């Protein structure tokens, strides 16, 4: 949620649905003084990987509606928003958000991994699919890991 909020703030502040990547970086580094310019660029990369931003030429466009994101007045993102989560972490977060108990999900994914002989990321994707949990592009990544294209 912190990453989504950090991504939403520049769009809300500018009142626009599209920003140039440099405007976005300036908004986070100079306007807000939350990150260095290099860290703000890293945040763009993480947000793109997480599916929160799309790059269109030199612009960044949110994949959600920034004005619908609740951002408290005293909000300041932690440095962990700059850390890219593994595919396993992303799948696990989606499962927990869908109501699956975290311990149960981890145990079931580990068991599935052993049964199928695949990576933990691929097992997490298979498990999420079996549970009917939407996991976005993680399925494509797992298919590549399993040898499909």
mmCIF file of N, CA, C and O in Angstrom, residues 13-119:
data_model
loop_
_atom_site.group_PDB
_atom_site.id
_atom_site.type_symbol
_atom_site.label_atom_id
_atom_site.label_comp_id
_atom_site.label_asym_id
_atom_site.label_seq_id
_atom_site.Cartn_x
_atom_site.Cartn_y
_atom_site.Cartn_z
ATOM 1 N N UNK A 13 -0.739 15.572 -6.935
ATOM 2 C CA UNK A 13 -0.202 16.916 -6.754
ATOM 3 C C UNK A 13 -0.272 17.729 -8.042
ATOM 4 O O UNK A 13 -0.570 18.927 -8.017
ATOM 5 N N UNK A 14 -0.008 17.078 -9.157
ATOM 6 C CA UNK A 14 -0.019 17.772 -10.459
ATOM 7 C C UNK A 14 -1.414 17.805 -11.072
ATOM 8 O O UNK A 14 -1.651 18.530 -12.027
ATOM 9 N N UNK A 15 -2.333 16.974 -10.540
ATOM 10 C CA UNK A 15 -3.691 16.937 -11.082
ATOM 11 C C UNK A 15 -3.758 16.392 -12.490
ATOM 12 O O UNK A 15 -4.614 16.782 -13.280
ATOM 13 N N UNK A 16 -2.838 15.469 -12.801
ATOM 14 C CA UNK A 16 -2.792 14.910 -14.157
ATOM 15 C C UNK A 16 -2.745 13.402 -14.117
ATOM 16 O O UNK A 16 -2.359 12.796 -13.122
ATOM 17 N N UNK A 17 -3.139 12.791 -15.222
ATOM 18 C CA UNK A 17 -3.154 11.328 -15.349
ATOM 19 C C UNK A 17 -1.860 10.788 -15.961
ATOM 20 O O UNK A 17 -1.617 9.588 -15.935
ATOM 21 N N UNK A 18 -1.050 11.670 -16.522
ATOM 22 C CA UNK A 18 0.210 11.288 -17.150
ATOM 23 C C UNK A 18 1.268 12.312 -16.756
ATOM 24 O O UNK A 18 0.993 13.503 -16.737
ATOM 25 N N UNK A 19 2.454 11.825 -16.448
ATOM 26 C CA UNK A 19 3.591 12.704 -16.159
ATOM 27 C C UNK A 19 4.793 12.194 -16.931
ATOM 28 O O UNK A 19 4.917 10.985 -17.176
ATOM 29 N N UNK A 20 5.681 13.105 -17.290
ATOM 30 C CA UNK A 20 6.936 12.630 -17.852
ATOM 31 C C UNK A 20 7.688 11.948 -16.713
ATOM 32 O O UNK A 20 7.466 12.256 -15.533
ATOM 33 N N UNK A 21 8.553 11.026 -17.061
ATOM 34 C CA UNK A 21 9.286 10.330 -16.013
ATOM 35 C C UNK A 21 10.111 11.323 -15.204
ATOM 36 O O UNK A 21 10.210 11.212 -13.981
ATOM 37 N N UNK A 22 10.666 12.334 -15.866
ATOM 38 C CA UNK A 22 11.463 13.318 -15.130
ATOM 39 C C UNK A 22 10.593 14.152 -14.185
ATOM 40 O O UNK A 22 11.020 14.460 -13.067
ATOM 41 N N UNK A 23 9.362 14.491 -14.582
ATOM 42 C CA UNK A 23 8.452 15.200 -13.673
ATOM 43 C C UNK A 23 8.144 14.351 -12.446
ATOM 44 O O UNK A 23 8.085 14.858 -11.321
ATOM 45 N N UNK A 24 7.931 13.070 -12.679
ATOM 46 C CA UNK A 24 7.630 12.142 -11.590
ATOM 47 C C UNK A 24 8.810 12.068 -10.615
ATOM 48 O O UNK A 24 8.634 12.146 -9.402
ATOM 49 N N UNK A 25 10.020 11.951 -11.150
ATOM 50 C CA UNK A 25 11.229 11.870 -10.330
ATOM 51 C C UNK A 25 11.422 13.165 -9.541
ATOM 52 O O UNK A 25 11.714 13.137 -8.341
ATOM 53 N N UNK A 26 11.232 14.302 -10.183
ATOM 54 C CA UNK A 26 11.371 15.596 -9.500
ATOM 55 C C UNK A 26 10.339 15.727 -8.384
ATOM 56 O O UNK A 26 10.648 16.207 -7.284
ATOM 57 N N UNK A 27 9.108 15.276 -8.647
ATOM 58 C CA UNK A 27 8.048 15.368 -7.635
ATOM 59 C C UNK A 27 8.416 14.585 -6.376
ATOM 60 O O UNK A 27 8.147 15.030 -5.257
ATOM 61 N N UNK A 28 9.032 13.425 -6.550
ATOM 62 C CA UNK A 28 9.387 12.597 -5.394
ATOM 63 C C UNK A 28 10.690 13.027 -4.729
ATOM 64 O O UNK A 28 10.838 12.899 -3.516
ATOM 65 N N UNK A 29 11.624 13.550 -5.515
ATOM 66 C CA UNK A 29 12.934 13.872 -4.950
ATOM 67 C C UNK A 29 13.044 15.333 -4.517
ATOM 68 O O UNK A 29 13.402 15.601 -3.371
ATOM 69 N N UNK A 30 12.707 16.257 -5.378
ATOM 70 C CA UNK A 30 12.867 17.667 -5.033
ATOM 71 C C UNK A 30 11.631 18.269 -4.376
ATOM 72 O O UNK A 30 11.735 18.951 -3.361
ATOM 73 N N UNK A 31 10.455 18.011 -4.941
ATOM 74 C CA UNK A 31 9.225 18.598 -4.398
ATOM 75 C C UNK A 31 8.905 18.033 -3.015
ATOM 76 O O UNK A 31 8.571 18.768 -2.090
ATOM 77 N N UNK A 32 8.990 16.719 -2.865
ATOM 78 C CA UNK A 32 8.632 16.067 -1.601
ATOM 79 C C UNK A 32 9.838 15.792 -0.714
ATOM 80 O O UNK A 32 9.690 15.569 0.475
ATOM 81 N N UNK A 33 11.026 15.716 -1.312
ATOM 82 C CA UNK A 33 12.247 15.394 -0.582
ATOM 83 C C UNK A 33 12.157 14.041 0.120
ATOM 84 O O UNK A 33 12.653 13.846 1.229
ATOM 85 N N UNK A 34 11.499 13.090 -0.545
ATOM 86 C CA UNK A 34 11.371 11.740 -0.005
ATOM 87 C C UNK A 34 12.542 10.856 -0.392
ATOM 88 O O UNK A 34 12.939 9.960 0.344
ATOM 89 N N UNK A 35 13.063 11.063 -1.608
ATOM 90 C CA UNK A 35 14.106 10.203 -2.145
ATOM 91 C C UNK A 35 15.128 11.049 -2.893
ATOM 92 O O UNK A 35 14.829 12.168 -3.308
ATOM 93 N N UNK A 36 16.290 10.474 -3.107
ATOM 94 C CA UNK A 36 17.250 11.085 -4.027
ATOM 95 C C UNK A 36 16.712 10.864 -5.443
ATOM 96 O O UNK A 36 15.854 9.992 -5.650
ATOM 97 N N UNK A 37 17.204 11.604 -6.419
ATOM 98 C CA UNK A 37 16.753 11.354 -7.803
ATOM 99 C C UNK A 37 16.989 9.904 -8.247
ATOM 100 O O UNK A 37 16.143 9.320 -8.924
ATOM 101 N N UNK A 38 18.112 9.321 -7.838
ATOM 102 C CA UNK A 38 18.398 7.928 -8.212
ATOM 103 C C UNK A 38 17.387 6.977 -7.573
ATOM 104 O O UNK A 38 16.921 6.030 -8.209
ATOM 105 N N UNK A 39 17.050 7.235 -6.312
ATOM 106 C CA UNK A 39 16.056 6.401 -5.635
ATOM 107 C C UNK A 39 14.685 6.570 -6.281
ATOM 108 O O UNK A 39 13.941 5.596 -6.416
ATOM 109 N N UNK A 40 14.340 7.785 -6.678
ATOM 110 C CA UNK A 40 13.051 8.029 -7.328
ATOM 111 C C UNK A 40 12.979 7.284 -8.660
ATOM 112 O O UNK A 40 11.931 6.738 -9.020
ATOM 113 N N UNK A 41 14.095 7.216 -9.372
ATOM 114 C CA UNK A 41 14.130 6.441 -10.620
ATOM 115 C C UNK A 41 13.955 4.957 -10.318
ATOM 116 O O UNK A 41 13.281 4.239 -11.059
ATOM 117 N N UNK A 42 14.559 4.518 -9.233
ATOM 118 C CA UNK A 42 14.405 3.117 -8.804
ATOM 119 C C UNK A 42 12.942 2.834 -8.479
ATOM 120 O O UNK A 42 12.412 1.783 -8.816
ATOM 121 N N UNK A 43 12.280 3.794 -7.830
ATOM 122 C CA UNK A 43 10.869 3.620 -7.494
ATOM 123 C C UNK A 43 10.038 3.464 -8.767
ATOM 124 O O UNK A 43 9.113 2.654 -8.800
ATOM 125 N N UNK A 44 10.366 4.199 -9.814
ATOM 126 C CA UNK A 44 9.666 4.038 -11.090
ATOM 127 C C UNK A 44 9.823 2.608 -11.585
ATOM 128 O O UNK A 44 8.836 1.968 -11.962
ATOM 129 N N UNK A 45 11.048 2.087 -11.551
ATOM 130 C CA UNK A 45 11.292 0.714 -12.006
ATOM 131 C C UNK A 45 10.501 -0.299 -11.184
ATOM 132 O O UNK A 45 9.900 -1.226 -11.734
ATOM 133 N N UNK A 46 10.501 -0.119 -9.873
ATOM 134 C CA UNK A 46 9.762 -1.034 -8.997
ATOM 135 C C UNK A 46 8.266 -0.939 -9.292
ATOM 136 O O UNK A 46 7.575 -1.959 -9.412
ATOM 137 N N UNK A 47 7.747 0.284 -9.439
ATOM 138 C CA UNK A 47 6.312 0.475 -9.699
ATOM 139 C C UNK A 47 5.906 -0.128 -11.041
ATOM 140 O O UNK A 47 4.809 -0.679 -11.168
ATOM 141 N N UNK A 48 6.780 -0.055 -12.033
ATOM 142 C CA UNK A 48 6.488 -0.685 -13.333
ATOM 143 C C UNK A 48 6.445 -2.195 -13.167
ATOM 144 O O UNK A 48 5.514 -2.853 -13.637
ATOM 145 N N UNK A 49 7.425 -2.754 -12.465
ATOM 146 C CA UNK A 49 7.465 -4.202 -12.231
ATOM 147 C C UNK A 49 6.250 -4.669 -11.442
ATOM 148 O O UNK A 49 5.700 -5.735 -11.709
ATOM 149 N N UNK A 50 5.824 -3.871 -10.483
ATOM 150 C CA UNK A 50 4.666 -4.223 -9.651
ATOM 151 C C UNK A 50 3.341 -3.978 -10.374
ATOM 152 O O UNK A 50 2.276 -4.278 -9.836
ATOM 153 N N UNK A 51 3.397 -3.414 -11.570
ATOM 154 C CA UNK A 51 2.174 -3.188 -12.336
ATOM 155 C C UNK A 51 1.408 -1.937 -11.926
ATOM 156 O O UNK A 51 0.238 -1.795 -12.281
ATOM 157 N N UNK A 52 2.051 -1.020 -11.219
ATOM 158 C CA UNK A 52 1.384 0.218 -10.805
ATOM 159 C C UNK A 52 1.584 1.351 -11.799
ATOM 160 O O UNK A 52 0.804 2.302 -11.819
ATOM 161 N N UNK A 53 2.638 1.261 -12.594
ATOM 162 C CA UNK A 53 2.920 2.265 -13.620
ATOM 163 C C UNK A 53 3.199 1.577 -14.947
ATOM 164 O O UNK A 53 3.765 0.481 -14.979
ATOM 165 N N UNK A 54 2.802 2.257 -16.019
ATOM 166 C CA UNK A 54 3.196 1.862 -17.367
ATOM 167 C C UNK A 54 4.071 2.960 -17.925
ATOM 168 O O UNK A 54 3.839 4.145 -17.657
ATOM 169 N N UNK A 55 5.073 2.560 -18.705
ATOM 170 C CA UNK A 55 5.894 3.546 -19.411
ATOM 171 C C UNK A 55 5.336 3.691 -20.815
ATOM 172 O O UNK A 55 5.121 2.702 -21.507
ATOM 173 N N UNK A 56 5.119 4.932 -21.230
ATOM 174 C CA UNK A 56 4.678 5.232 -22.593
ATOM 175 C C UNK A 56 5.588 6.322 -23.117
ATOM 176 O O UNK A 56 5.461 7.486 -22.729
ATOM 177 N N UNK A 57 6.514 5.947 -23.983
ATOM 178 C CA UNK A 57 7.558 6.849 -24.461
ATOM 179 C C UNK A 57 8.328 7.373 -23.260
ATOM 180 O O UNK A 57 8.866 6.595 -22.509
ATOM 181 N N UNK A 58 8.351 8.695 -23.054
ATOM 182 C CA UNK A 58 9.070 9.276 -21.916
ATOM 183 C C UNK A 58 8.153 9.544 -20.729
ATOM 184 O O UNK A 58 8.556 10.187 -19.760
ATOM 185 N N UNK A 59 6.908 9.078 -20.820
ATOM 186 C CA UNK A 59 5.919 9.331 -19.769
ATOM 187 C C UNK A 59 5.701 8.100 -18.905
ATOM 188 O O UNK A 59 5.989 6.974 -19.307
ATOM 189 N N UNK A 60 5.163 8.342 -17.702
ATOM 190 C CA UNK A 60 4.689 7.262 -16.845
ATOM 191 C C UNK A 60 3.204 7.496 -16.602
ATOM 192 O O UNK A 60 2.749 8.634 -16.441
ATOM 193 N N UNK A 61 2.460 6.407 -16.636
ATOM 194 C CA UNK A 61 1.003 6.457 -16.504
ATOM 195 C C UNK A 61 0.597 5.440 -15.445
ATOM 196 O O UNK A 61 0.992 4.271 -15.523
ATOM 197 N N UNK A 62 -0.172 5.852 -14.444
ATOM 198 C CA UNK A 62 -0.600 4.891 -13.427
ATOM 199 C C UNK A 62 -1.613 3.906 -14.000
ATOM 200 O O UNK A 62 -2.396 4.243 -14.888
ATOM 201 N N UNK A 63 -1.595 2.689 -13.490
ATOM 202 C CA UNK A 63 -2.544 1.666 -13.922
ATOM 203 C C UNK A 63 -3.757 1.634 -12.996
ATOM 204 O O UNK A 63 -4.577 0.737 -13.087
ATOM 205 N N UNK A 64 -3.824 2.598 -12.099
ATOM 206 C CA UNK A 64 -4.922 2.736 -11.147
ATOM 207 C C UNK A 64 -5.298 4.216 -11.122
ATOM 208 O O UNK A 64 -4.658 5.031 -11.785
ATOM 209 N N UNK A 65 -6.334 4.553 -10.387
ATOM 210 C CA UNK A 65 -6.778 5.942 -10.301
ATOM 211 C C UNK A 65 -6.176 6.580 -9.051
ATOM 212 O O UNK A 65 -6.626 6.305 -7.935
ATOM 213 N N UNK A 66 -5.145 7.418 -9.216
ATOM 214 C CA UNK A 66 -4.447 7.994 -8.058
ATOM 215 C C UNK A 66 -5.356 8.754 -7.096
ATOM 216 O O UNK A 66 -5.166 8.683 -5.885
ATOM 217 N N UNK A 67 -6.346 9.452 -7.597
ATOM 218 C CA UNK A 67 -7.201 10.244 -6.692
ATOM 219 C C UNK A 67 -8.068 9.358 -5.798
ATOM 220 O O UNK A 67 -8.604 9.825 -4.805
ATOM 221 N N UNK A 68 -8.184 8.070 -6.116
ATOM 222 C CA UNK A 68 -8.956 7.149 -5.286
ATOM 223 C C UNK A 68 -8.112 6.507 -4.182
ATOM 224 O O UNK A 68 -8.635 5.752 -3.370
ATOM 225 N N UNK A 69 -6.826 6.805 -4.160
ATOM 226 C CA UNK A 69 -5.926 6.249 -3.146
ATOM 227 C C UNK A 69 -5.906 7.190 -1.948
ATOM 228 O O UNK A 69 -5.685 8.390 -2.089
ATOM 229 N N UNK A 70 -6.131 6.633 -0.785
ATOM 230 C CA UNK A 70 -6.096 7.416 0.453
ATOM 231 C C UNK A 70 -4.645 7.706 0.821
ATOM 232 O O UNK A 70 -3.843 6.781 0.988
ATOM 233 N N UNK A 71 -4.318 8.995 0.935
ATOM 234 C CA UNK A 71 -2.967 9.394 1.309
ATOM 235 C C UNK A 71 -3.062 10.341 2.506
ATOM 236 O O UNK A 71 -3.450 11.492 2.362
ATOM 237 N N UNK A 72 -2.719 9.839 3.705
ATOM 238 C CA UNK A 72 -2.761 10.701 4.894
ATOM 239 C C UNK A 72 -1.826 11.904 4.744
ATOM 240 O O UNK A 72 -0.797 11.823 4.065
ATOM 241 N N UNK A 73 -2.162 13.004 5.387
ATOM 242 C CA UNK A 73 -1.354 14.223 5.297
ATOM 243 C C UNK A 73 0.088 14.011 5.747
ATOM 244 O O UNK A 73 1.008 14.602 5.202
ATOM 245 N N UNK A 74 0.282 13.149 6.743
ATOM 246 C CA UNK A 74 1.620 12.924 7.278
ATOM 247 C C UNK A 74 2.342 11.738 6.617
ATOM 248 O O UNK A 74 3.368 11.277 7.107
ATOM 249 N N UNK A 75 1.824 11.270 5.487
ATOM 250 C CA UNK A 75 2.405 10.110 4.816
ATOM 251 C C UNK A 75 3.818 10.400 4.325
ATOM 252 O O UNK A 75 4.079 11.417 3.693
ATOM 253 N N UNK A 76 4.720 9.499 4.644
ATOM 254 C CA UNK A 76 6.085 9.491 4.118
ATOM 255 C C UNK A 76 6.417 8.025 3.851
ATOM 256 O O UNK A 76 6.341 7.201 4.766
ATOM 257 N N UNK A 77 6.761 7.673 2.612
ATOM 258 C CA UNK A 77 7.042 6.258 2.318
ATOM 259 C C UNK A 77 8.325 5.785 2.983
ATOM 260 O O UNK A 77 9.258 6.566 3.172
ATOM 261 N N UNK A 78 8.355 4.495 3.337
ATOM 262 C CA UNK A 78 9.584 3.911 3.887
ATOM 263 C C UNK A 78 10.501 3.543 2.730
ATOM 264 O O UNK A 78 10.061 3.424 1.591
ATOM 265 N N UNK A 79 11.742 3.315 3.054
ATOM 266 C CA UNK A 79 12.709 2.925 2.030
ATOM 267 C C UNK A 79 12.405 1.560 1.432
ATOM 268 O O UNK A 79 12.884 1.242 0.352
ATOM 269 N N UNK A 80 11.593 0.743 2.123
ATOM 270 C CA UNK A 80 11.307 -0.594 1.592
ATOM 271 C C UNK A 80 10.484 -0.544 0.307
ATOM 272 O O UNK A 80 10.400 -1.532 -0.406
ATOM 273 N N UNK A 81 9.885 0.601 -0.031
ATOM 274 C CA UNK A 81 9.160 0.693 -1.306
ATOM 275 C C UNK A 81 10.124 0.626 -2.485
ATOM 276 O O UNK A 81 9.705 0.369 -3.614
ATOM 277 N N UNK A 82 11.404 0.813 -2.222
ATOM 278 C CA UNK A 82 12.406 0.755 -3.287
ATOM 279 C C UNK A 82 12.896 -0.672 -3.535
ATOM 280 O O UNK A 82 13.623 -0.919 -4.481
ATOM 281 N N UNK A 83 12.465 -1.586 -2.693
ATOM 282 C CA UNK A 83 12.893 -2.985 -2.812
ATOM 283 C C UNK A 83 11.918 -3.740 -3.710
ATOM 284 O O UNK A 83 10.716 -3.704 -3.501
ATOM 285 N N UNK A 84 12.476 -4.390 -4.690
ATOM 286 C CA UNK A 84 11.651 -5.174 -5.595
ATOM 287 C C UNK A 84 11.350 -6.525 -4.958
ATOM 288 O O UNK A 84 12.261 -7.231 -4.522
ATOM 289 N N UNK A 85 10.068 -6.841 -4.871
ATOM 290 C CA UNK A 85 9.676 -8.118 -4.289
ATOM 291 C C UNK A 85 9.892 -9.240 -5.292
ATOM 292 O O UNK A 85 9.760 -9.048 -6.491
ATOM 293 N N UNK A 86 10.182 -10.416 -4.772
ATOM 294 C CA UNK A 86 10.311 -11.587 -5.638
ATOM 295 C C UNK A 86 8.914 -11.987 -6.125
ATOM 296 O O UNK A 86 7.894 -11.577 -5.550
ATOM 297 N N UNK A 87 8.874 -12.807 -7.141
ATOM 298 C CA UNK A 87 7.584 -13.301 -7.642
ATOM 299 C C UNK A 87 6.859 -14.094 -6.561
ATOM 300 O O UNK A 87 5.635 -14.041 -6.467
ATOM 301 N N UNK A 88 7.608 -14.812 -5.740
ATOM 302 C CA UNK A 88 6.995 -15.550 -4.640
ATOM 303 C C UNK A 88 6.323 -14.582 -3.661
ATOM 304 O O UNK A 88 5.182 -14.794 -3.251
ATOM 305 N N UNK A 89 7.019 -13.516 -3.291
ATOM 306 C CA UNK A 89 6.451 -12.528 -2.365
ATOM 307 C C UNK A 89 5.197 -11.880 -2.953
ATOM 308 O O UNK A 89 4.216 -11.662 -2.244
ATOM 309 N N UNK A 90 5.245 -11.587 -4.239
ATOM 310 C CA UNK A 90 4.086 -10.970 -4.887
ATOM 311 C C UNK A 90 2.893 -11.925 -4.886
ATOM 312 O O UNK A 90 1.765 -11.531 -4.599
ATOM 313 N N UNK A 91 3.144 -13.197 -5.203
ATOM 314 C CA UNK A 91 2.058 -14.181 -5.216
ATOM 315 C C UNK A 91 1.523 -14.390 -3.797
ATOM 316 O O UNK A 91 0.304 -14.452 -3.584
ATOM 317 N N UNK A 92 2.413 -14.478 -2.828
ATOM 318 C CA UNK A 92 1.996 -14.672 -1.445
ATOM 319 C C UNK A 92 1.156 -13.495 -0.956
ATOM 320 O O UNK A 92 0.123 -13.679 -0.316
ATOM 321 N N UNK A 93 1.570 -12.277 -1.287
ATOM 322 C CA UNK A 93 0.790 -11.090 -0.908
ATOM 323 C C UNK A 93 -0.605 -11.130 -1.525
ATOM 324 O O UNK A 93 -1.588 -10.787 -0.872
ATOM 325 N N UNK A 94 -0.692 -11.555 -2.780
ATOM 326 C CA UNK A 94 -2.001 -11.643 -3.446
ATOM 327 C C UNK A 94 -2.878 -12.691 -2.759
ATOM 328 O O UNK A 94 -4.085 -12.480 -2.579
ATOM 329 N N UNK A 95 -2.285 -13.799 -2.373
ATOM 330 C CA UNK A 95 -3.032 -14.850 -1.675
ATOM 331 C C UNK A 95 -3.549 -14.360 -0.326
ATOM 332 O O UNK A 95 -4.718 -14.555 0.011
ATOM 333 N N UNK A 96 -2.698 -13.718 0.440
ATOM 334 C CA UNK A 96 -3.086 -13.210 1.759
ATOM 335 C C UNK A 96 -4.167 -12.143 1.610
ATOM 336 O O UNK A 96 -5.148 -12.127 2.354
ATOM 337 N N UNK A 97 -4.008 -11.272 0.624
ATOM 338 C CA UNK A 97 -5.006 -10.236 0.376
ATOM 339 C C UNK A 97 -6.359 -10.843 0.009
ATOM 340 O O UNK A 97 -7.409 -10.286 0.313
ATOM 341 N N UNK A 98 -6.332 -12.014 -0.626
ATOM 342 C CA UNK A 98 -7.568 -12.703 -1.009
ATOM 343 C C UNK A 98 -8.169 -13.505 0.147
ATOM 344 O O UNK A 98 -9.211 -14.138 -0.022
ATOM 345 N N UNK A 99 -7.484 -13.501 1.306
ATOM 346 C CA UNK A 99 -8.053 -14.159 2.470
ATOM 347 C C UNK A 99 -7.439 -15.490 2.851
ATOM 348 O O UNK A 99 -7.895 -16.143 3.786
ATOM 349 N N UNK A 100 -6.409 -15.919 2.140
ATOM 350 C CA UNK A 100 -5.736 -17.180 2.487
ATOM 351 C C UNK A 100 -4.774 -16.889 3.636
ATOM 352 O O UNK A 100 -4.012 -15.917 3.591
ATOM 353 N N UNK A 101 -4.816 -17.714 4.669
ATOM 354 C CA UNK A 101 -3.912 -17.565 5.817
ATOM 355 C C UNK A 101 -2.466 -17.722 5.327
ATOM 356 O O UNK A 101 -2.143 -18.674 4.603
ATOM 357 N N UNK A 102 -1.594 -16.799 5.724
ATOM 358 C CA UNK A 102 -0.222 -16.785 5.234
ATOM 359 C C UNK A 102 0.524 -18.092 5.519
ATOM 360 O O UNK A 102 1.157 -18.646 4.630
ATOM 361 N N UNK A 103 0.425 -18.597 6.751
ATOM 362 C CA UNK A 103 1.108 -19.841 7.106
ATOM 363 C C UNK A 103 0.616 -21.003 6.263
ATOM 364 O O UNK A 103 1.402 -21.832 5.808
ATOM 365 N N UNK A 104 -0.682 -21.062 6.049
ATOM 366 C CA UNK A 104 -1.271 -22.121 5.237
ATOM 367 C C UNK A 104 -0.760 -22.024 3.803
ATOM 368 O O UNK A 104 -0.374 -23.033 3.199
ATOM 369 N N UNK A 105 -0.750 -20.815 3.263
ATOM 370 C CA UNK A 105 -0.295 -20.619 1.885
ATOM 371 C C UNK A 105 1.157 -21.044 1.726
ATOM 372 O O UNK A 105 1.496 -21.756 0.771
ATOM 373 N N UNK A 106 2.022 -20.629 2.651
ATOM 374 C CA UNK A 106 3.440 -20.988 2.562
ATOM 375 C C UNK A 106 3.618 -22.497 2.637
ATOM 376 O O UNK A 106 4.350 -23.091 1.830
ATOM 377 N N UNK A 107 2.937 -23.144 3.569
ATOM 378 C CA UNK A 107 3.039 -24.606 3.704
ATOM 379 C C UNK A 107 2.540 -25.307 2.448
ATOM 380 O O UNK A 107 3.192 -26.240 1.939
ATOM 381 N N UNK A 108 1.392 -24.867 1.921
ATOM 382 C CA UNK A 108 0.831 -25.499 0.726
ATOM 383 C C UNK A 108 1.711 -25.268 -0.504
ATOM 384 O O UNK A 108 1.874 -26.164 -1.336
ATOM 385 N N UNK A 109 2.282 -24.078 -0.616
ATOM 386 C CA UNK A 109 3.171 -23.780 -1.751
ATOM 387 C C UNK A 109 4.424 -24.643 -1.653
ATOM 388 O O UNK A 109 4.875 -25.211 -2.658
ATOM 389 N N UNK A 110 4.994 -24.770 -0.460
ATOM 390 C CA UNK A 110 6.189 -25.611 -0.292
ATOM 391 C C UNK A 110 5.900 -27.059 -0.645
ATOM 392 O O UNK A 110 6.704 -27.730 -1.294
ATOM 393 N N UNK A 111 4.750 -27.554 -0.232
ATOM 394 C CA UNK A 111 4.355 -28.922 -0.544
ATOM 395 C C UNK A 111 4.178 -29.092 -2.056
ATOM 396 O O UNK A 111 4.640 -30.079 -2.637
ATOM 397 N N UNK A 112 3.519 -28.135 -2.671
ATOM 398 C CA UNK A 112 3.299 -28.179 -4.122
ATOM 399 C C UNK A 112 4.629 -28.115 -4.870
ATOM 400 O O UNK A 112 4.829 -28.808 -5.874
ATOM 401 N N UNK A 113 5.543 -27.298 -4.374
ATOM 402 C CA UNK A 113 6.860 -27.200 -4.993
ATOM 403 C C UNK A 113 7.564 -28.556 -4.994
ATOM 404 O O UNK A 113 8.114 -28.986 -6.003
ATOM 405 N N UNK A 114 7.509 -29.236 -3.857
ATOM 406 C CA UNK A 114 8.139 -30.563 -3.752
ATOM 407 C C UNK A 114 7.460 -31.573 -4.672
ATOM 408 O O UNK A 114 8.123 -32.355 -5.353
ATOM 409 N N UNK A 115 6.127 -31.531 -4.717
ATOM 410 C CA UNK A 115 5.365 -32.468 -5.557
ATOM 411 C C UNK A 115 5.640 -32.270 -7.042
ATOM 412 O O UNK A 115 5.758 -33.235 -7.792
ATOM 413 N N UNK A 116 5.701 -31.002 -7.465
ATOM 414 C CA UNK A 116 5.856 -30.701 -8.889
ATOM 415 C C UNK A 116 7.312 -30.595 -9.341
ATOM 416 O O UNK A 116 7.592 -30.641 -10.535
ATOM 417 N N UNK A 117 8.211 -30.369 -8.390
ATOM 418 C CA UNK A 117 9.624 -30.214 -8.745
ATOM 419 C C UNK A 117 9.903 -28.940 -9.513
ATOM 420 O O UNK A 117 10.684 -28.938 -10.465
ATOM 421 N N UNK A 118 9.240 -27.852 -9.098
ATOM 422 C CA UNK A 118 9.420 -26.551 -9.763
ATOM 423 C C UNK A 118 9.938 -25.537 -8.748
ATOM 424 O O UNK A 118 10.056 -25.833 -7.561
ATOM 425 N N UNK A 119 10.219 -24.334 -9.228
ATOM 426 C CA UNK A 119 10.663 -23.272 -8.326
ATOM 427 C C UNK A 119 9.528 -22.884 -7.393
ATOM 428 O O UNK A 119 8.343 -23.126 -7.691
#
